[in-house]
Short mmCIF file of C-alpha atoms and ligand atoms in Angstrom, two decimals:
data_model
loop_
_atom_site.label_atom_id
_atom_site.label_comp_id
_atom_site.label_asym_id
_atom_site.label_seq_id
_atom_site.Cartn_x
_atom_site.Cartn_y
_atom_site.Cartn_z
CA MET A 1 14.81 2.63 8.01
CA ASN A 2 11.54 0.67 7.92
CA GLU A 3 9.22 1.37 4.89
CA LYS A 4 6.12 3.11 6.43
CA THR A 5 2.60 3.06 5.03
CA ASP A 6 -0.87 3.32 6.82
CA VAL A 7 -2.15 -0.22 5.87
CA ILE A 8 -0.27 -3.31 5.07
CA ILE A 9 -2.47 -5.87 3.17
CA ILE A 10 -1.29 -9.40 3.69
CA GLY A 11 -2.33 -11.29 0.29
CA ALA A 12 -2.78 -9.86 -3.34
CA GLY A 13 -5.72 -12.16 -4.14
CA PRO A 14 -9.09 -10.74 -5.40
CA VAL A 15 -10.04 -9.39 -2.07
CA GLY A 16 -6.59 -7.64 -1.21
CA LEU A 17 -6.77 -6.12 -4.53
CA PHE A 18 -10.26 -4.74 -4.27
CA ALA A 19 -9.32 -3.56 -0.73
CA ILE A 20 -6.62 -1.55 -1.97
CA PHE A 21 -9.22 0.72 -4.04
CA GLU A 22 -11.74 0.77 -0.81
CA LEU A 23 -8.72 1.81 1.33
CA GLY A 24 -7.80 4.59 -1.43
CA LEU A 25 -11.23 5.94 -1.48
CA LEU A 26 -10.82 7.11 2.20
CA ASN A 27 -7.08 8.40 1.35
CA ILE A 28 -5.39 5.59 3.09
CA SER A 29 -2.44 4.14 1.50
CA CYS A 30 -1.36 0.52 0.89
CA HIS A 31 1.32 -1.79 0.54
CA VAL A 32 0.53 -5.18 -0.57
CA ILE A 33 2.55 -8.52 0.07
CA ASP A 34 2.12 -11.90 -1.42
CA ASN A 35 3.88 -15.28 -1.57
CA LEU A 36 3.33 -15.67 -5.49
CA ASP A 37 5.02 -13.57 -8.55
CA LYS A 38 2.06 -12.08 -9.44
CA PRO A 39 -1.33 -11.07 -7.91
CA GLY A 40 -4.41 -12.46 -8.09
CA GLY A 41 -4.59 -15.27 -5.53
CA GLN A 42 -6.49 -18.38 -6.65
CA CYS A 43 -8.04 -16.67 -9.65
CA ALA A 44 -4.59 -15.99 -11.19
CA GLU A 45 -3.04 -19.27 -10.06
CA LEU A 46 -5.61 -21.82 -10.04
CA TYR A 47 -8.32 -20.86 -12.79
CA PRO A 48 -6.98 -17.93 -15.04
CA ASP A 49 -9.07 -19.21 -18.04
CA LYS A 50 -12.14 -19.94 -16.29
CA PRO A 51 -15.08 -18.00 -16.55
CA ILE A 52 -16.42 -16.64 -13.04
CA TYR A 53 -20.64 -15.99 -13.40
CA ASP A 54 -21.31 -14.38 -10.09
CA ILE A 55 -19.57 -11.17 -10.12
CA PRO A 56 -22.15 -8.88 -10.18
CA SER A 57 -22.72 -6.70 -13.30
CA ARG A 58 -19.82 -8.79 -15.40
CA ILE A 59 -21.96 -12.00 -17.12
CA SER A 60 -18.93 -13.58 -17.54
CA ILE A 61 -15.07 -12.90 -16.64
CA THR A 62 -12.24 -15.22 -16.45
CA GLY A 63 -9.97 -15.19 -13.26
CA GLN A 64 -7.13 -13.54 -15.15
CA GLU A 65 -9.44 -10.71 -16.72
CA LEU A 66 -10.97 -10.11 -13.12
CA THR A 67 -7.40 -10.07 -11.68
CA ASN A 68 -6.49 -7.18 -14.37
CA ASP A 69 -9.47 -5.44 -13.88
CA LEU A 70 -9.04 -5.20 -10.29
CA ILE A 71 -5.20 -4.09 -10.46
CA ALA A 72 -6.30 -1.66 -13.01
CA GLN A 73 -9.06 -0.48 -10.61
CA ALA A 74 -6.48 0.07 -7.65
CA LYS A 75 -3.85 1.36 -9.98
CA PRO A 76 -4.78 5.21 -9.38
CA PHE A 77 -4.31 4.77 -5.67
CA LYS A 78 -0.48 3.88 -6.02
CA PRO A 79 -0.11 0.70 -4.02
CA VAL A 80 3.27 -0.74 -3.32
CA TYR A 81 3.61 -4.53 -4.45
CA HIS A 82 6.10 -6.96 -2.67
CA LEU A 83 5.56 -9.97 -4.41
CA ASN A 84 7.73 -13.31 -4.05
CA GLN A 85 7.71 -13.06 -0.38
CA GLN A 86 5.78 -14.37 2.55
CA VAL A 87 5.08 -12.63 5.76
CA GLN A 88 6.41 -14.53 8.22
CA LYS A 89 6.24 -12.13 11.45
CA ILE A 90 4.32 -9.46 12.79
CA THR A 91 5.44 -7.30 15.98
CA LYS A 92 3.42 -4.55 17.79
CA LEU A 93 5.64 -1.55 18.38
CA GLU A 94 5.26 0.90 21.27
CA THR A 95 3.71 3.46 19.01
CA ASN A 96 0.47 0.76 18.39
CA GLU A 97 1.74 0.45 14.76
CA TRP A 98 2.79 -3.07 13.32
CA LEU A 99 6.26 -4.22 12.00
CA VAL A 100 5.94 -6.85 9.39
CA GLU A 101 8.70 -9.14 8.31
CA THR A 102 8.83 -11.05 5.18
CA SER A 103 10.98 -14.10 3.90
CA ILE A 104 13.47 -11.81 2.40
CA ASN A 105 14.04 -9.48 5.32
CA LYS A 106 12.05 -6.71 3.87
CA LYS A 107 10.84 -4.64 7.15
CA ILE A 108 7.34 -2.47 6.63
CA GLN A 109 5.63 -0.66 9.35
CA SER A 110 1.80 0.27 9.04
CA LYS A 111 -1.05 1.37 11.57
CA CYS A 112 -3.45 -1.30 10.35
CA LEU A 113 -2.76 -4.96 8.95
CA VAL A 114 -5.29 -6.37 6.45
CA ILE A 115 -4.97 -10.06 6.25
CA ALA A 116 -6.49 -11.30 2.90
CA GLY A 117 -4.42 -14.41 2.89
CA GLY A 118 -7.11 -16.88 1.34
CA ALA A 119 -6.57 -20.57 2.35
CA GLY A 120 -2.90 -19.25 3.25
CA SER A 121 0.39 -19.13 1.09
CA PHE A 122 0.74 -20.94 -2.31
CA VAL A 123 3.91 -22.78 -1.49
CA PRO A 124 5.82 -25.31 -3.82
CA ARG A 125 5.87 -28.75 -3.65
CA LYS A 126 8.94 -29.97 -2.49
CA ILE A 127 11.09 -33.08 -3.34
CA PRO A 128 9.87 -35.79 -0.88
CA LEU A 129 13.34 -36.79 0.45
CA GLN A 130 14.82 -36.07 3.81
CA ASN A 131 17.88 -34.11 4.74
CA ILE A 132 17.85 -32.02 2.16
CA ASP A 133 16.35 -28.64 3.59
CA HIS A 134 20.11 -27.44 3.79
CA LEU A 135 20.70 -27.55 0.27
CA GLU A 136 17.77 -25.07 -0.52
CA GLY A 137 18.87 -21.57 -1.68
CA LYS A 138 22.17 -23.32 -2.24
CA ASN A 139 21.99 -25.85 -4.74
CA ILE A 140 18.05 -26.46 -5.04
CA PHE A 141 15.55 -23.44 -6.10
CA TYR A 142 12.06 -23.99 -6.13
CA SER A 143 11.61 -20.25 -7.81
CA ILE A 144 13.65 -18.21 -9.24
CA ARG A 145 14.08 -14.33 -8.39
CA ASP A 146 17.07 -13.52 -10.43
CA LYS A 147 18.24 -15.51 -13.30
CA SER A 148 21.38 -14.35 -13.59
CA LYS A 149 22.55 -16.50 -10.80
CA PHE A 150 22.24 -19.66 -12.75
CA LYS A 151 24.40 -18.01 -15.79
CA GLY A 152 27.26 -20.54 -16.77
CA GLY A 153 26.06 -23.06 -14.58
CA LYS A 154 25.04 -26.88 -15.03
CA LEU A 155 21.34 -27.19 -14.19
CA LEU A 156 18.97 -29.96 -13.66
CA ILE A 157 15.20 -28.97 -14.25
CA ALA A 158 12.49 -31.03 -13.05
CA GLY A 159 8.79 -30.97 -13.83
CA GLY A 160 6.36 -31.17 -16.89
CA GLY A 161 4.07 -28.06 -16.19
CA ASP A 162 4.43 -24.35 -17.37
CA SER A 163 7.26 -23.22 -15.01
CA ALA A 164 9.37 -26.22 -15.63
CA LEU A 165 8.67 -26.06 -19.50
CA ASP A 166 9.36 -21.81 -19.39
CA TRP A 167 12.54 -22.19 -17.27
CA THR A 168 14.24 -24.77 -19.42
CA ASN A 169 13.65 -22.86 -22.58
CA GLU A 170 14.50 -19.48 -21.05
CA LEU A 171 17.63 -20.66 -19.09
CA SER A 172 18.93 -22.78 -22.12
CA LYS A 173 20.19 -19.30 -23.23
CA ILE A 174 22.74 -18.91 -20.57
CA ALA A 175 23.32 -22.44 -18.68
CA ASP A 176 23.60 -25.90 -19.46
CA VAL A 177 20.30 -27.43 -19.08
CA THR A 178 18.94 -30.72 -18.58
CA LEU A 179 14.90 -31.20 -18.17
CA ILE A 180 13.75 -34.48 -16.66
CA HIS A 181 10.04 -35.35 -16.35
CA ARG A 182 8.33 -38.43 -15.16
CA ARG A 183 6.82 -39.24 -18.44
CA LYS A 184 6.82 -37.94 -21.90
CA GLU A 185 3.49 -36.06 -21.74
CA PHE A 186 3.48 -32.57 -20.45
CA LYS A 187 0.75 -30.30 -18.86
CA ALA A 188 2.64 -27.41 -19.76
CA ALA A 189 1.30 -25.08 -22.93
CA PRO A 190 1.96 -26.53 -26.06
CA ASP A 191 3.79 -23.87 -27.66
CA SER A 192 6.08 -24.41 -24.43
CA VAL A 193 6.59 -27.95 -25.20
CA SER A 194 7.14 -27.22 -28.95
CA LYS A 195 9.87 -25.22 -28.04
CA MET A 196 11.65 -27.17 -25.78
CA LEU A 197 11.15 -30.38 -28.24
CA LYS A 198 12.86 -27.87 -30.78
CA LEU A 199 15.84 -27.16 -28.53
CA GLU A 200 16.40 -30.66 -27.75
CA LYS A 201 16.30 -31.65 -31.45
CA GLU A 202 18.81 -28.92 -31.88
CA LYS A 203 21.08 -30.05 -28.89
CA LYS A 204 20.68 -27.36 -26.96
CA ILE A 205 19.00 -29.11 -23.96
CA ILE A 206 19.03 -32.56 -22.81
CA PHE A 207 15.73 -34.04 -22.21
CA SER A 208 15.41 -37.30 -20.06
CA ILE A 209 12.49 -39.34 -18.67
CA GLY A 210 12.84 -40.08 -14.82
CA GLN A 211 12.10 -39.48 -11.31
CA ILE A 212 14.61 -38.14 -8.60
CA GLN A 213 15.55 -40.87 -6.23
CA ASN A 214 18.43 -39.46 -4.00
CA ILE A 215 20.41 -36.32 -3.85
CA GLU A 216 24.17 -36.35 -2.55
CA GLU A 217 25.90 -33.15 -1.32
CA LEU A 218 29.44 -33.15 -3.30
CA LYS A 219 32.72 -31.36 -2.13
CA ASN A 220 33.12 -29.09 -5.07
CA GLU A 221 29.80 -27.18 -4.25
CA LYS A 222 27.91 -29.08 -6.66
CA ILE A 223 25.21 -32.13 -5.72
CA LYS A 224 24.87 -35.40 -7.29
CA VAL A 225 21.14 -36.06 -8.28
CA ILE A 226 20.23 -39.48 -8.69
CA VAL A 227 17.48 -40.19 -11.35
CA LYS A 228 15.57 -43.47 -12.06
CA ASN A 229 13.54 -44.64 -14.74
CA ASP A 230 11.89 -48.05 -15.50
CA LYS A 231 15.23 -49.15 -17.44
CA GLU A 232 18.38 -47.09 -15.59
CA ALA A 233 19.22 -45.07 -12.90
CA LYS A 234 21.43 -42.12 -14.18
CA ASN A 235 23.73 -39.93 -12.08
CA TYR A 236 23.80 -36.03 -12.79
CA GLU A 237 26.63 -34.04 -11.24
CA VAL A 238 25.17 -30.14 -11.28
CA ASP A 239 25.51 -26.87 -9.87
CA PHE A 240 21.77 -26.52 -9.68
CA LEU A 241 18.57 -28.35 -9.32
CA LEU A 242 15.25 -26.50 -10.00
CA PRO A 243 12.42 -28.60 -9.18
CA PHE A 244 8.86 -27.14 -10.48
CA PHE A 245 6.41 -29.82 -8.78
CA GLY A 246 3.50 -27.04 -8.90
CA LEU A 247 2.02 -25.19 -5.73
CA LYS A 248 -0.17 -25.87 -2.88
CA MET A 249 -1.97 -23.82 -0.17
CA GLU A 250 -0.62 -23.66 3.54
CA LEU A 251 -1.78 -21.38 6.05
CA GLY A 252 1.98 -21.00 6.95
CA PRO A 253 2.75 -18.48 9.51
CA ILE A 254 -0.42 -16.91 9.96
CA ALA A 255 -1.35 -19.67 12.33
CA ASP A 256 1.27 -18.27 14.79
CA TRP A 257 0.06 -14.92 14.91
CA GLY A 258 -1.97 -15.32 18.09
CA LEU A 259 -5.27 -14.37 16.42
CA ASN A 260 -8.68 -16.24 17.51
CA LEU A 261 -8.86 -19.04 15.11
CA ASP A 262 -11.41 -21.77 14.22
CA LYS A 263 -10.18 -24.27 12.03
CA ASN A 264 -7.34 -22.55 10.48
CA LEU A 265 -9.54 -19.65 9.66
CA ILE A 266 -9.42 -16.35 11.43
CA LYS A 267 -12.87 -15.13 13.61
CA VAL A 268 -14.21 -11.84 12.94
CA ASP A 269 -16.72 -9.39 13.86
CA THR A 270 -19.41 -8.92 10.99
CA GLU A 271 -19.68 -5.03 11.73
CA LYS A 272 -15.68 -4.25 10.83
CA PHE A 273 -14.11 -7.23 10.16
CA GLU A 274 -11.78 -6.69 12.72
CA THR A 275 -9.82 -9.68 14.50
CA SER A 276 -9.55 -10.33 17.91
CA GLU A 277 -6.70 -8.13 18.10
CA PRO A 278 -7.32 -4.36 17.55
CA SER A 279 -6.29 -2.86 14.23
CA ILE A 280 -5.70 -6.33 12.29
CA PHE A 281 -8.67 -7.18 10.26
CA ALA A 282 -9.41 -10.40 8.02
CA ILE A 283 -11.13 -10.55 4.93
CA GLY A 284 -11.89 -12.81 2.20
CA ASP A 285 -11.64 -16.86 2.40
CA ILE A 286 -9.34 -16.38 5.48
CA ASN A 287 -11.95 -15.29 7.77
CA ILE A 288 -15.05 -16.98 9.41
CA TYR A 289 -18.31 -15.72 10.92
CA PRO A 290 -22.00 -17.13 11.19
CA GLY A 291 -23.31 -17.35 7.65
CA LYS A 292 -19.89 -16.74 5.90
CA LEU A 293 -19.84 -17.87 2.04
CA LYS A 294 -16.21 -18.17 0.69
CA LEU A 295 -17.35 -16.02 -2.34
CA ILE A 296 -15.44 -13.28 -4.41
CA LEU A 297 -18.32 -11.07 -3.74
CA SER A 298 -18.59 -11.59 0.06
CA GLY A 299 -14.81 -10.58 0.23
CA PHE A 300 -15.72 -7.18 -1.47
CA HIS A 301 -18.33 -6.58 1.20
CA GLU A 302 -16.00 -7.21 3.79
CA ALA A 303 -13.44 -4.79 2.14
CA ALA A 304 -15.82 -2.09 2.34
CA LEU A 305 -16.44 -2.18 5.94
CA MET A 306 -13.20 -2.84 6.91
CA ALA A 307 -11.95 0.25 5.15
CA GLN A 308 -14.42 2.40 7.19
CA GLU A 309 -12.89 1.01 10.57
CA CYS A 310 -9.19 1.22 9.02
CA PHE A 311 -10.15 5.44 8.62
CA LYS A 312 -10.40 5.64 12.54
CA TYR A 313 -6.76 3.81 13.14
CA CYS A 314 -5.13 6.10 10.37
CA PHE A 315 -7.17 9.49 11.28
CA PRO A 316 -8.17 9.24 14.57
CA ASP A 317 -8.68 13.28 14.28
CA LYS A 318 -10.59 13.42 11.21
CA LYS A 319 -14.61 12.53 10.41
CA ASN A 320 -15.21 10.28 7.93
CA VAL A 321 -17.90 11.95 5.59
CA PHE A 322 -19.67 9.14 3.40
CA ARG A 323 -19.31 10.03 -0.34
CA TYR A 324 -20.69 8.34 -3.38
CA THR A 325 -18.08 7.74 -5.94
CA THR A 326 -20.60 9.09 -8.59
CA SER A 327 -20.83 12.47 -6.75
CA SER A 328 -17.51 13.39 -5.47
CA LYS A 329 -15.17 15.90 -7.08
CA ASP A 330 -12.08 14.98 -5.02
CA LEU A 331 -12.51 11.38 -5.70
CA HIS A 332 -13.17 12.06 -9.45
CA LYS A 333 -9.61 13.63 -9.87
CA LYS A 334 -8.15 10.99 -8.33
CA LEU A 335 -9.77 8.15 -10.49
CA ASN A 336 -9.12 10.51 -13.54
CA SER A 337 -12.81 10.17 -14.56
CA THR A 338 -14.05 13.54 -14.44
C1 FAD B 401 -11.54 -23.48 -9.23
C2 FAD B 401 -11.91 -22.58 -8.42
C3 FAD B 401 -13.12 -21.76 -9.15
C4 FAD B 401 -13.84 -20.90 -8.03
N1 FAD B 401 -14.72 -20.32 -8.53
C5 FAD B 401 -15.53 -19.32 -8.15
C6 FAD B 401 -16.50 -18.39 -8.51
O1 FAD B 401 -17.23 -18.87 -9.44
N2 FAD B 401 -16.94 -17.43 -7.79
C7 FAD B 401 -16.34 -17.24 -6.79
O2 FAD B 401 -17.01 -16.26 -6.15
N3 FAD B 401 -15.48 -17.88 -6.13
C8 FAD B 401 -14.84 -18.80 -6.86
N4 FAD B 401 -13.83 -19.46 -6.14
C9 FAD B 401 -13.56 -19.17 -4.64
C10 FAD B 401 -12.59 -17.60 -5.01
O3 FAD B 401 -11.36 -18.07 -5.90
C11 FAD B 401 -11.93 -17.47 -3.65
O4 FAD B 401 -13.17 -17.25 -2.91
C12 FAD B 401 -11.41 -16.18 -3.86
O5 FAD B 401 -9.85 -16.42 -4.80
C13 FAD B 401 -10.85 -15.80 -2.31
O6 FAD B 401 -10.14 -14.46 -2.60
P1 FAD B 401 -8.69 -13.69 -1.45
O7 FAD B 401 -8.31 -12.97 -1.94
O8 FAD B 401 -9.73 -14.01 0.23
O9 FAD B 401 -7.85 -15.21 -1.12
P2 FAD B 401 -6.88 -15.96 -2.38
O10 FAD B 401 -7.49 -15.75 -3.75
O11 FAD B 401 -6.76 -17.15 -1.71
O12 FAD B 401 -5.69 -15.11 -2.45
C14 FAD B 401 -4.64 -15.18 -1.06
C15 FAD B 401 -3.32 -14.65 -1.41
O13 FAD B 401 -2.71 -14.45 -0.12
C16 FAD B 401 -1.25 -14.99 -0.19
N5 FAD B 401 -0.89 -15.30 1.11
C17 FAD B 401 -1.21 -16.05 2.00
N6 FAD B 401 -0.53 -16.09 3.09
C18 FAD B 401 0.42 -15.06 2.77
C19 FAD B 401 1.78 -14.63 3.62
N7 FAD B 401 1.84 -15.11 4.76
N8 FAD B 401 2.49 -14.02 2.96
C20 FAD B 401 2.42 -13.77 1.65
N9 FAD B 401 1.28 -13.61 0.83
C21 FAD B 401 0.17 -14.83 1.57
C22 FAD B 401 -1.45 -16.00 -1.09
O14 FAD B 401 -0.29 -16.25 -1.73
C23 FAD B 401 -2.51 -15.76 -2.33
O15 FAD B 401 -2.01 -15.29 -3.41
C24 FAD B 401 -13.32 -20.37 -6.92
C25 FAD B 401 -12.19 -20.89 -6.44
C26 FAD B 401 -11.55 -22.11 -7.16
C27 FAD B 401 -10.50 -22.86 -6.62
#
């Protein structure tokens, strides 16, 4: 049986998060799907510590603070988050509902879809080598869903950012870890770097400077990773290679859903923010219309109008009575603010 909800929001960036709230005010339930391992989109991924100055009434708020507040604001409406998975396929059912399928084969059914996908999915930068795709998910992992998979294994971790250092420190507790990075300076938080250097000093991990030159598949289920630096080339025979080279944004599967696109952005009307496909909406950075400003506050406005139209699809027999949050008793009950 597929999971069912009123609305599926694709993208848990600031605009997707605020959409949960606006839909919730109208008693519309949501599931939210994001490729990343946490909500917040660009705010949480690209500038968590930077202050934003143009969120109405907030004189200054960091990307992470805004994310935390939006999650808290949406919480009373009990959204269901599905993280670490990309929406790959959407299908219209005979009932006029939508079936959404994700990269980990999760299937969810809803009356409306709200695409709040920003500039697309954040996806990992991959090793620039040919013919290694078939090793992904077997020997090569660009993200970690379940660390127990690596227990007792021989691991080569590559990279110098937070993910590489955090996973080196964490996985050294359960596996035999070597970290490689192209230079001895790191971009990761100083505390993580200190922890890693301490582990190296105690001989609990190996750190080596170098870059991946080649990868060969071996018969014993392992791989041979050839790593080069100025002086030498070294071979590492390992069970798993975990490259953490940062993330990039890619429109991804959204381009294949038959929607009316303009330069990789989804065309919408400005009354309902509906796409060329009835009951699919696009809000936030992913949409385009005359005068569009790619700002968080524009996305918030778009979410409010989208929700009004979603109500018609979700409750075709009900009248949507406009209510202020200040004066609606039943909303207060829900928001715990009586
Ligand atoms: C450095 C920087 C500073 C900025 N400063 C400001 C500022 O001061 N004020 C301001 O208003 N704006 C600012 N912006 C812009 C602002 O961050 C964006 O307008 C905002 O993040 C858009 O929100 P969104 O929810 O539409 O998309 P995003 O934040 O991009 O989130 C989209 C989410 O959708 C997910 N996604 C996409 N496709 C899929 C899929 N198929 N399956 C699953 N998940 C998917 C992505 O992984 C992502 O998490 C700044 C941007 C940057 C980069």
